[in-house]
Amino acid sequence: MVMTSPDEWVPLARLTLELHACAENVYLVRNLVDQAADSWGLSQEVRHLGRLILTELTTNACRLYPGKVIHTWVATPRYGVGEVGVWDPDSANLPRIIAADEAAETGRGLFIINELTGGRLGWYPSQRAGKVVWARFGP
């Protein structure tokens, strides 16, 4: 997982959603990706991949910061590459990819996202506080 500057890749437009971190709200980010796919004419493959990735990133934030406000987004594809991200209020607990034990029930999410995105997964410190975890996907 790489740390980047937010200025390295600035998408053209975003659909955003602010929500309280709880498992019951995760379905809302799938709706956000669906709205983006419908608005921007994205393929079903990109829609499903975006839903999977943003759901996993949001679920991680919900598990780690229950009840806190988090921000999610889907960015307009640029050069055929989409971006999703989640801001959370914690700048100290940095994301890391771990090799999960085959018997483990959790711990595989970032590993799977990293594989699905070809390593286009990272984070950066937010200018106001906390951090942003992002993933880019597509060709």
CSV table of C-alpha atoms in Angstrom, one decimal:
chain,number,residue,atom,x,y,z
A,1,MET,CA,0.0,0.0,0.0
A,2,VAL,CA,1.4,3.4,-1.0
A,3,MET,CA,1.1,6.8,0.6
A,4,THR,CA,0.4,9.5,-1.9
A,5,SER,CA,-0.1,13.2,-2.1
A,6,PRO,CA,-3.7,14.2,-2.8
A,7,ASP,CA,-2.4,16.3,-5.7
A,8,GLU,CA,-0.9,13.4,-7.6
A,9,TRP,CA,-4.2,12.5,-9.3
A,10,VAL,CA,-7.1,14.8,-9.1
A,11,PRO,CA,-10.3,13.3,-10.7
A,12,LEU,CA,-12.6,15.5,-12.7
A,13,ALA,CA,-15.8,15.1,-10.6
A,14,ARG,CA,-17.0,13.1,-7.6
A,15,LEU,CA,-20.2,11.9,-6.2
A,16,THR,CA,-19.8,12.0,-2.4
A,17,LEU,CA,-21.6,10.7,0.6
A,18,GLU,CA,-21.2,11.5,4.3
A,19,LEU,CA,-22.5,8.9,6.7
A,20,HIS,CA,-22.2,7.5,10.2
A,21,ALA,CA,-19.9,4.5,10.4
A,22,CYS,CA,-22.2,1.5,11.1
A,23,ALA,CA,-22.8,-1.7,9.3
A,24,GLU,CA,-26.4,-0.8,8.6
A,25,ASN,CA,-25.2,2.1,6.4
A,26,VAL,CA,-22.8,0.2,4.1
A,27,TYR,CA,-25.5,-0.4,1.5
A,28,LEU,CA,-25.6,3.3,0.9
A,29,VAL,CA,-22.2,3.3,-0.8
A,30,ARG,CA,-23.3,0.6,-3.2
A,31,ASN,CA,-26.2,3.0,-4.2
A,32,LEU,CA,-23.6,5.8,-4.6
A,33,VAL,CA,-21.6,3.6,-7.0
A,34,ASP,CA,-24.8,2.7,-8.9
A,35,GLN,CA,-25.7,6.4,-9.2
A,36,ALA,CA,-22.2,7.1,-10.6
A,37,ALA,CA,-22.4,4.2,-13.0
A,38,ASP,CA,-25.8,5.4,-14.3
A,39,SER,CA,-24.7,9.0,-14.5
A,40,TRP,CA,-21.5,8.4,-16.3
A,41,GLY,CA,-22.5,5.4,-18.4
A,42,LEU,CA,-20.0,3.0,-16.8
A,43,SER,CA,-20.0,-0.7,-17.7
A,44,GLN,CA,-21.5,-3.4,-15.5
A,45,GLU,CA,-18.0,-4.7,-14.8
A,46,VAL,CA,-16.8,-1.3,-13.5
A,47,ARG,CA,-20.0,-0.9,-11.5
A,48,HIS,CA,-19.6,-4.2,-9.8
A,49,LEU,CA,-15.9,-3.7,-9.1
A,50,GLY,CA,-16.5,-0.2,-7.7
A,51,ARG,CA,-19.3,-1.5,-5.5
A,52,LEU,CA,-17.1,-4.3,-4.1
A,53,ILE,CA,-14.1,-2.1,-3.5
A,54,LEU,CA,-16.0,0.8,-1.9
A,55,THR,CA,-18.1,-1.6,0.2
A,56,GLU,CA,-14.9,-3.2,1.6
A,57,LEU,CA,-13.2,0.2,2.3
A,58,THR,CA,-16.4,1.5,4.0
A,59,THR,CA,-16.9,-1.7,6.0
A,60,ASN,CA,-13.3,-1.3,7.3
A,61,ALA,CA,-14.1,2.2,8.5
A,62,CYS,CA,-17.3,1.1,10.1
A,63,ARG,CA,-15.6,-1.7,12.0
A,64,LEU,CA,-12.8,0.6,13.2
A,65,TYR,CA,-14.7,3.8,13.9
A,66,PRO,CA,-18.3,2.9,14.8
A,67,GLY,CA,-20.6,5.9,15.1
A,68,LYS,CA,-18.0,8.4,13.7
A,69,VAL,CA,-18.8,10.4,10.6
A,70,ILE,CA,-16.9,9.1,7.5
A,71,HIS,CA,-16.9,10.4,3.9
A,72,THR,CA,-17.0,8.3,0.8
A,73,TRP,CA,-16.8,9.1,-2.9
A,74,VAL,CA,-16.8,7.7,-6.4
A,75,ALA,CA,-14.8,9.8,-8.9
A,76,THR,CA,-15.4,10.2,-12.6
A,77,PRO,CA,-13.3,7.8,-14.5
A,78,ARG,CA,-10.3,9.4,-16.1
A,79,TYR,CA,-8.3,7.6,-18.7
A,80,GLY,CA,-10.7,4.7,-18.1
A,81,VAL,CA,-9.7,4.4,-14.5
A,82,GLY,CA,-12.2,5.0,-11.7
A,83,GLU,CA,-11.5,5.9,-8.1
A,84,VAL,CA,-13.3,5.3,-4.9
A,85,GLY,CA,-12.2,6.5,-1.4
A,86,VAL,CA,-13.1,6.8,2.2
A,87,TRP,CA,-12.1,9.5,4.7
A,88,ASP,CA,-12.0,8.6,8.3
A,89,PRO,CA,-11.0,10.7,11.4
A,90,ASP,CA,-8.0,8.6,12.5
A,91,SER,CA,-4.6,9.6,11.2
A,92,ALA,CA,-2.7,7.3,13.6
A,93,ASN,CA,-4.2,3.9,12.5
A,94,LEU,CA,-2.8,3.5,9.1
A,95,PRO,CA,-4.0,0.8,6.7
A,96,ARG,CA,-1.8,-2.1,5.9
A,97,ILE,CA,-2.1,-5.2,3.8
A,98,ILE,CA,-1.6,-8.4,5.7
A,99,ALA,CA,-1.5,-12.0,4.7
A,100,ALA,CA,-4.5,-13.5,6.4
A,101,ASP,CA,-4.4,-17.0,7.8
A,102,GLU,CA,-6.5,-19.3,5.6
A,103,ALA,CA,-8.7,-20.1,8.7
A,104,ALA,CA,-9.1,-16.4,9.7
A,105,GLU,CA,-12.6,-14.9,9.3
A,106,THR,CA,-11.3,-11.4,8.7
A,107,GLY,CA,-8.3,-9.6,7.5
A,108,ARG,CA,-8.4,-10.3,3.7
A,109,GLY,CA,-10.1,-7.2,2.5
A,110,LEU,CA,-7.2,-4.9,1.6
A,111,PHE,CA,-5.3,-7.9,0.2
A,112,ILE,CA,-8.2,-8.7,-2.1
A,113,ILE,CA,-8.6,-5.0,-3.1
A,114,ASN,CA,-4.9,-4.8,-3.8
A,115,GLU,CA,-5.2,-7.8,-6.1
A,116,LEU,CA,-8.3,-6.6,-7.9
A,117,THR,CA,-6.8,-3.1,-8.6
A,118,GLY,CA,-3.3,-4.3,-9.6
A,119,GLY,CA,-1.8,-2.5,-6.6
A,120,ARG,CA,-3.6,0.8,-7.2
A,121,LEU,CA,-4.5,1.1,-3.5
A,122,GLY,CA,-3.2,3.7,-1.1
A,123,TRP,CA,-3.8,6.3,1.5
A,124,TYR,CA,-2.8,9.9,2.3
A,125,PRO,CA,-3.2,12.1,5.3
A,126,SER,CA,-6.1,14.4,5.1
A,127,GLN,CA,-5.5,18.2,5.1
A,128,ARG,CA,-8.1,18.7,7.9
A,129,ALA,CA,-7.4,15.6,10.0
A,130,GLY,CA,-7.6,11.9,9.6
A,131,LYS,CA,-6.7,10.0,6.5
A,132,VAL,CA,-8.1,9.0,3.1
A,133,VAL,CA,-7.9,5.4,1.8
A,134,TRP,CA,-8.4,5.1,-1.9
A,135,ALA,CA,-8.4,2.6,-4.7
A,136,ARG,CA,-8.3,3.0,-8.5
A,137,PHE,CA,-9.7,0.4,-10.8
A,138,GLY,CA,-10.2,-0.2,-14.5
A,139,PRO,CA,-7.9,-0.8,-17.4
